[in-house]
Coordinates of C-alpha atoms and ligand atoms in Angstrom, one line a residue:
X17 CA 23.1 14.6 10.8
X18 CA 21.1 14.9 7.4
X19 CA 17.7 14.9 7.3
X20 CA 15.7 12.4 9.2
X21 CA 12.7 11.4 6.3
X22 CA 9.7 9.8 8.2
X23 CA 7.9 11.2 5.1
X24 CA 8.1 8.3 2.6
X25 CA 7.5 4.1 2.9
X26 CA 10.7 3.6 1.1
X27 CA 13.0 0.9 2.3
X28 CA 16.6 1.6 3.9
X29 CA 19.3 1.2 1.6
X30 CA 20.5 -1.8 3.6
X31 CA 17.3 -3.6 3.3
X32 CA 17.5 -4.0 -1.0
X33 CA 18.7 -7.4 -2.4
X34 CA 21.3 -5.7 -4.6
X35 CA 23.7 -8.6 -5.0
X36 CA 20.8 -11.0 -5.4
X37 CA 19.1 -8.8 -8.2
X38 CA 22.2 -8.2 -10.1
X39 CA 22.9 -12.1 -10.7
X40 CA 19.0 -12.6 -11.5
X41 CA 19.1 -9.8 -13.9
X42 CA 22.4 -10.9 -15.4
X43 CA 20.9 -14.3 -15.8
X44 CA 17.6 -13.4 -17.9
X45 CA 18.8 -11.4 -20.2
X46 CA 21.7 -14.0 -20.9
X47 CA 19.0 -16.9 -20.7
X48 CA 15.8 -15.7 -21.7
X49 CA 16.9 -12.5 -23.1
X50 CA 14.9 -12.9 -26.6
X51 CA 12.1 -12.6 -24.4
X52 CA 12.7 -10.0 -21.8
X53 CA 14.5 -7.6 -24.5
X54 CA 11.2 -7.5 -26.7
X55 CA 7.9 -6.5 -26.6
X56 CA 5.9 -8.7 -25.2
X57 CA 2.3 -8.9 -23.8
X58 CA 0.4 -6.5 -22.4
X59 CA 0.2 -8.2 -18.8
X60 CA 3.8 -8.8 -18.8
X61 CA 6.0 -11.8 -18.3
X62 CA 4.0 -14.9 -18.4
X63 CA 6.6 -17.0 -15.9
X64 CA 5.6 -14.6 -13.2
X65 CA 1.7 -14.5 -13.8
X66 CA 1.8 -18.0 -13.5
X67 CA 3.3 -18.0 -10.4
X68 CA 1.2 -15.5 -8.8
X69 CA -1.8 -17.3 -10.7
X70 CA -1.1 -20.1 -8.4
X71 CA -0.5 -17.9 -5.1
X72 CA -4.0 -16.8 -5.6
X73 CA -5.5 -19.6 -7.0
X74 CA -7.0 -17.9 -10.4
X75 CA -5.8 -18.8 -14.2
X76 CA -2.9 -16.7 -15.4
X77 CA -5.0 -14.7 -17.8
X78 CA -6.4 -12.9 -14.9
X79 CA -3.3 -11.9 -13.5
X80 CA -1.6 -8.1 -15.1
X81 CA 1.5 -7.3 -14.1
X82 CA 2.1 -3.4 -13.7
X83 CA 4.6 -0.8 -14.0
X84 CA 3.6 -0.8 -10.0
X85 CA 0.5 -1.0 -8.4
X86 CA -0.4 2.3 -8.6
X87 CA -0.1 2.5 -12.4
X88 CA -2.6 -0.5 -12.1
X89 CA -4.7 1.1 -10.0
X90 CA -4.6 4.4 -11.8
X91 CA -5.8 2.3 -15.0
X92 CA -8.9 0.7 -13.5
X93 CA -9.6 3.9 -12.3
X94 CA -9.8 5.5 -15.4
X95 CA -11.7 2.0 -17.2
X96 CA -14.3 2.2 -14.2
X97 CA -15.0 6.1 -14.5
X98 CA -15.1 6.3 -18.3
X99 CA -17.9 7.6 -20.0
X100 CA -21.4 7.6 -18.9
X101 CA -21.9 5.7 -15.9
X102 CA -24.8 5.6 -13.4
X103 CA -22.8 6.3 -10.6
X104 CA -19.1 8.4 -10.3
X105 CA -18.9 7.5 -6.5
X106 CA -16.0 5.9 -4.8
X107 CA -15.7 4.9 -1.4
X108 CA -12.6 5.2 0.5
X109 CA -11.7 5.0 4.1
X110 CA -10.8 8.2 6.0
X111 CA -7.6 8.3 6.2
X112 CA -6.5 6.7 2.9
X113 CA -3.3 6.6 0.5
X114 CA -2.7 10.3 -0.7
X115 CA -2.0 9.3 -4.1
X116 CA -5.6 7.0 -4.4
X117 CA -7.0 10.5 -3.7
X118 CA -5.3 12.1 -6.5
X119 CA -5.8 9.3 -8.7
X120 CA -9.8 8.8 -7.8
X121 CA -9.7 12.7 -8.4
X122 CA -8.1 12.5 -12.2
X123 CA -10.4 10.0 -13.3
X124 CA -13.5 11.9 -12.5
X125 CA -14.5 10.0 -9.4
X126 CA -16.5 11.6 -6.6
X127 CA -15.1 10.6 -3.5
X128 CA -17.0 9.6 -0.3
X129 CA -15.2 8.8 2.9
X130 CA -15.6 6.0 5.1
X131 CA -14.2 6.8 8.7
X132 CA -11.5 4.1 10.1
X133 CA -10.2 4.4 13.7
X134 CA -8.6 2.7 16.5
X135 CA -12.1 0.8 17.0
X136 CA -11.8 -0.2 13.4
X137 CA -14.0 0.5 10.1
X138 CA -17.3 2.4 10.4
X139 CA -19.5 -0.6 9.0
X140 CA -22.7 1.5 9.6
X141 CA -21.1 4.6 7.8
X142 CA -19.8 2.1 4.9
X143 CA -23.3 0.3 5.0
X144 CA -25.2 4.1 4.5
X145 CA -22.9 4.9 1.7
X146 CA -23.5 1.7 -0.7
X147 CA -27.0 1.7 0.1
X148 CA -27.6 4.7 -2.5
X149 CA -29.4 4.4 -5.8
X150 CA -27.4 4.0 -7.9
X151 CA -25.0 2.3 -5.8
X152 CA -21.0 3.6 -5.9
X153 CA -18.8 2.4 -8.9
X154 CA -16.0 1.2 -6.4
X155 CA -15.2 0.5 -2.8
X156 CA -11.2 0.9 -2.4
X157 CA -10.4 -0.3 0.8
X158 CA -6.1 -1.0 1.9
X159 CA -7.2 -3.9 4.7
X160 CA -4.0 -4.8 5.6
X161 CA -1.0 -2.3 7.5
X162 CA -3.0 0.5 5.9
X163 CA -1.4 3.4 4.3
X164 CA -1.5 5.4 6.3
X165 CA -3.0 4.7 9.5
X166 CA -1.1 1.2 9.9
X167 CA -4.3 -0.4 11.1
X168 CA -5.4 -4.0 10.0
X169 CA -9.0 -4.8 9.4
X170 CA -10.0 -8.0 11.2
X171 CA -11.6 -10.8 9.7
X172 CA -15.0 -10.3 10.7
X173 CA -14.9 -6.6 9.5
X174 CA -13.6 -8.2 6.1
X175 CA -16.5 -10.5 6.1
X176 CA -19.0 -7.7 6.8
X177 CA -17.3 -5.3 3.9
X178 CA -17.5 -8.2 1.2
X179 CA -21.1 -9.0 2.4
X180 CA -22.1 -5.6 2.0
X181 CA -20.4 -5.0 -1.2
X182 CA -21.8 -8.1 -2.9
X183 CA -25.2 -7.2 -1.8
X184 CA -25.1 -3.5 -3.7
X185 CA -23.0 -5.5 -6.7
X186 CA -20.5 -3.0 -5.9
X187 CA -16.5 -3.9 -7.0
X188 CA -14.2 -3.8 -4.6
X189 CA -10.4 -2.7 -5.0
X190 CA -8.2 -4.4 -2.6
X191 CA -4.9 -2.6 -2.3
X192 CA -2.6 -4.5 -0.4
X193 CA 1.1 -4.4 -1.3
X194 CA 2.4 -4.9 2.5
X195 CA 0.2 -7.9 3.4
X196 CA 3.5 -10.1 3.2
X197 CA 5.5 -7.5 5.6
X198 CA 3.9 -8.7 8.4
X199 CA 6.4 -9.6 11.4
X200 CA 4.2 -10.8 14.5
X201 CA 0.5 -11.6 14.8
X202 CA -2.0 -14.1 12.8
X203 CA -2.3 -13.6 9.2
X204 CA -6.2 -12.6 8.2
X205 CA -7.6 -13.6 5.0
X206 CA -7.6 -11.3 2.2
X207 CA -11.3 -9.6 0.7
X208 CA -10.4 -11.2 -2.6
X209 CA -10.2 -15.1 -0.8
X210 CA -13.2 -14.2 1.3
X211 CA -15.6 -13.5 -1.9
X212 CA -14.2 -16.3 -3.6
X213 CA -12.4 -14.1 -6.2
X214 CA -15.5 -12.6 -7.3
X215 CA -15.7 -8.6 -8.1
X216 CA -12.5 -7.9 -6.0
X217 CA -9.7 -6.5 -7.8
X218 CA -6.5 -7.6 -6.1
X219 CA -4.0 -5.6 -6.1
X220 CA -0.2 -6.4 -5.1
X221 CA 3.5 -5.4 -5.3
X222 CA 6.8 -6.2 -4.9
X223 CA 7.8 -2.9 -3.8
X224 CA 7.5 -3.5 -0.1
X225 CA 8.8 -6.9 -0.7
X226 CA 12.0 -6.7 -2.8
X227 CA 12.7 -3.5 -4.2
X228 CA 10.5 -0.3 -5.5
X229 CA 12.7 0.8 -8.2
X230 CA 12.1 -2.7 -10.1
X231 CA 8.5 -0.9 -10.4
X232 CA 6.4 -4.6 -10.4
X233 CA 2.7 -4.5 -9.0
X234 CA 0.2 -6.8 -10.3
X235 CA -3.6 -7.0 -10.5
X236 CA -5.6 -10.3 -10.0
X237 CA -8.8 -9.1 -11.8
X238 CA -12.7 -10.5 -12.7
X239 CA -12.7 -12.2 -16.2
X240 CA -15.2 -9.5 -17.4
X241 CA -12.5 -6.7 -17.4
X242 CA -9.4 -8.7 -18.7
X243 CA -9.8 -7.8 -22.3
X244 CA -10.6 -3.8 -21.7
X245 CA -7.7 -3.9 -19.2
X246 CA -5.7 -5.3 -22.0
X247 CA -6.6 -2.9 -24.6
X248 CA -5.8 -0.1 -22.4
X249 CA -2.4 -1.2 -21.3
X250 CA -1.6 -2.0 -24.8
X251 CA -2.5 1.6 -25.9
X252 CA -1.0 3.0 -22.9
X253 CA 2.6 1.0 -23.4
X254 CA 2.2 -1.9 -25.7
X255 CA 3.8 -4.1 -23.0
X256 CA 5.3 -3.2 -19.5
X257 CA 9.2 -3.6 -19.0
X258 CA 9.9 -7.4 -18.7
X259 CA 13.3 -7.4 -17.4
X260 CA 12.4 -6.2 -13.9
X261 CA 9.6 -8.7 -13.9
X262 CA 11.9 -11.7 -15.2
X263 CA 14.6 -11.0 -12.5
X264 CA 12.0 -11.2 -9.8
X265 CA 10.6 -14.4 -11.3
X266 CA 14.5 -15.8 -10.8
X267 CA 14.6 -14.3 -7.2
X268 CA 11.8 -16.6 -6.6
X269 CA 12.6 -19.7 -8.8
X270 CA 16.1 -19.7 -6.8
X271 CA 14.5 -19.6 -3.7
X272 CA 15.8 -16.2 -2.7
X273 CA 12.2 -14.3 -2.3
X274 CA 11.4 -15.6 1.1
X275 CA 14.6 -15.0 2.5
X276 CA 14.7 -11.7 1.0
X277 CA 11.5 -11.0 2.7
X278 CA 12.5 -12.1 5.9
X279 CA 15.3 -9.7 6.0
X280 CA 12.6 -7.0 5.3
X281 CA 10.4 -8.0 8.3
X282 CA 13.4 -8.1 10.7
X283 CA 14.9 -5.0 9.6
X284 CA 11.3 -3.0 9.6
X285 CA 10.5 -4.7 13.3
X286 CA 13.8 -3.3 14.8
X287 CA 12.4 0.0 13.6
X288 CA 9.2 -0.1 14.4
X289 CA 10.1 -1.3 17.9
X290 CA 12.5 1.7 18.2
X291 CA 9.5 4.1 16.9
X292 CA 7.4 2.4 19.9
X293 CA 10.5 3.0 22.5
X294 CA 11.3 6.6 21.4
X295 CA 7.5 7.4 20.9
X296 CA 6.8 5.9 24.5
X297 CA 9.9 8.3 25.9
X298 CA 9.6 11.2 23.9
X299 CA 6.1 12.2 23.4
X300 CA 4.0 14.3 25.7
X301 CA 0.7 13.2 27.2
X302 CA -2.3 13.6 24.9
X303 CA 0.0 11.8 21.9
X304 CA -1.3 8.5 21.0
X305 CA -0.4 6.6 17.9
X306 CA -1.3 3.0 16.1
X307 CA 0.1 -0.3 16.5
X308 CA 0.6 -1.9 13.6
X309 CA 1.9 -4.9 13.0
X310 CA 3.4 -4.7 10.1
X311 CA 4.0 -2.6 7.1
X312 CA 5.5 0.2 6.7
X313 CA 3.7 3.5 8.5
X314 CA 2.1 4.2 11.8
X315 CA -0.6 6.8 12.5
X316 CA 0.0 9.6 15.3
X317 CA -2.6 11.9 16.6
X318 CA -1.3 14.9 18.1
X319 CA -2.9 16.2 21.3
X320 CA -5.6 18.3 21.1
X321 CA -5.2 21.9 20.5
X322 CA -1.7 20.9 18.2
X323 CA -1.9 21.8 14.7
X324 CA 0.3 19.8 12.3
X325 CA 1.1 22.3 9.6
X326 CA 2.7 24.7 12.0
X327 CA 4.3 21.6 13.5
X328 CA 6.0 20.4 9.6
X329 CA 7.2 23.8 9.2
X330 CA 9.1 23.7 12.8
X331 CA 10.2 19.9 11.8
X332 CA 11.5 20.7 8.6
X333 CA 13.4 23.7 10.6
X334 CA 15.2 20.9 12.6
X335 CA 15.6 18.3 9.8
X336 CA 12.7 16.0 10.4
X337 CA 9.8 15.1 8.1
X338 CA 6.9 13.4 7.8
X339 CA 3.5 13.8 6.2
X340 CA 0.7 15.8 7.9
X341 CA -3.0 14.5 8.2
X342 CA -5.1 16.3 5.8
X343 CA -3.0 14.5 2.5
X344 CA -4.6 11.5 3.9
X345 CA -8.2 13.1 3.8
X346 CA -10.7 14.0 1.1
X347 CA -12.1 16.9 3.2
X348 CA -9.3 18.4 4.3
X349 CA -9.6 16.6 7.9
X350 CA -6.8 14.9 10.1
X351 CA -5.3 18.5 10.9
X352 CA -4.0 17.3 14.0
X353 CA -2.7 13.9 13.1
X354 CA 0.1 13.0 11.1
X355 CA 2.1 10.0 9.3
X356 CA 5.7 8.4 10.3
X357 CA 6.9 5.9 7.8
X358 CA 9.7 4.1 10.1
X359 CA 11.2 2.5 7.2
X360 CA 14.0 4.2 6.0
X361 CA 16.2 6.1 8.7
X362 CA 18.3 4.1 11.2
X363 CA 17.2 3.2 14.6
X364 CA 19.9 5.7 15.8
X365 CA 18.3 8.0 13.8
X366 CA 14.5 7.2 14.5
X367 CA 15.7 7.7 18.3
X368 CA 16.8 11.5 17.4
X369 CA 14.1 12.4 15.2
X370 CA 11.1 11.0 17.5
X371 CA 13.1 13.1 20.5
X372 CA 13.5 16.2 18.1
X373 CA 9.6 15.9 17.5
X374 CA 8.6 15.0 20.6
X375 CA 9.8 18.5 21.9
X376 CA 8.2 20.6 19.0
X377 CA 5.1 18.8 20.0
X378 CA 5.4 19.7 23.7
X379 CA 6.0 23.5 23.0
X380 CA 3.1 23.6 20.6
X381 CA 1.1 22.2 23.8
X382 CA 2.4 25.0 26.1
X383 CA 2.8 27.8 23.8
Ligands
PLP420 C1 -1.7 1.3 -0.4 C2 -0.4 1.6 -1.6 N1 -1.0 1.1 -2.7 C3 0.1 1.2 -3.9 C4 1.2 1.9 -3.4 C5 2.2 2.0 -4.6 O1 2.8 1.0 -4.6 P1 3.8 0.2 -5.6 O2 5.2 1.1 -5.6 O3 3.8 -1.1 -6.2 O4 3.6 1.3 -7.0 C6 1.8 2.6 -2.1 C7 3.3 3.0 -1.9 O5 3.5 2.9 -1.0 C8 0.8 1.7 -1.1 O6 1.1 2.0 0.3

């Protein structure tokens, strides 16, 4: 068996809508080639922007299609932390997405973590962090099926977050790429919706719902940053590649987006369920894990005293990979935790990989 990859949140090859997108791409080149093969608007392909604007209840000028949502976040971070500003602080969840930490550091932000645990977001801690003078520049949250923890903030927590941020005039960046990949439970309103579209930048993506290789993400931004963002993006790349954006739009226009999403949900749910079953069977006492209702990731807390760094070395020696907890913290904590992505390996590989991991943890515990 080749390496069992629990490291990256990428879809297994059988989930990708290959035939559908091939046909859509051919169609848009043939039918709208003069648009998609030329330079275009800095915010991308207009019909997809219009569709997204309708989904989010905003005007299309506020929707920026980006080369994946991470590029969108990087651009916002650079804009927000450029020049002489009263505060360089960015508040993020602990743990949070590792690439966000890198992007914020690259933009010159000072990162302040607020804990998110199985009990939820530490709202008192958040209030303290937002109460500084001057207030932090940005609050970055992944409220749904969080990367890395898989956790989802409740509606009450979201309302409290919006209230705190509004009271302090802090812009929220809501990074929500997996929102539609829910396989059970009730949908929760976005921070963007709860804030009435004010002072929240919403980031979505077609990476988790259609195909990450298309690199189609988007931002819904407040009117005030439309112009600076347009300038920054056109300076960066004139316009983003419109062919993948048009292919996605065509998939939607043909009514094939929802069935694609449904297949992703079904396949990922089967893999998540296999993961739960295998963890239940194979993990030694003292190990616990999160129970996401959707998305690509879950979080494992190792038994006390079992360190993740040597565990990863031993896991790689038996061809299992995952990402270590400290990658998701600004201060190196999380050294007895890890993130498992459950999207790529097959159900059989999941069982085999978790069995191997369980044995290694039990060995580490008894060493
Ligand atoms: C929270 C979060 N934001 C952004 C991304 C990157 O998304 P994209 O492929 O749209 O750049 C990911 C990918 O896993 C993610 O989990």
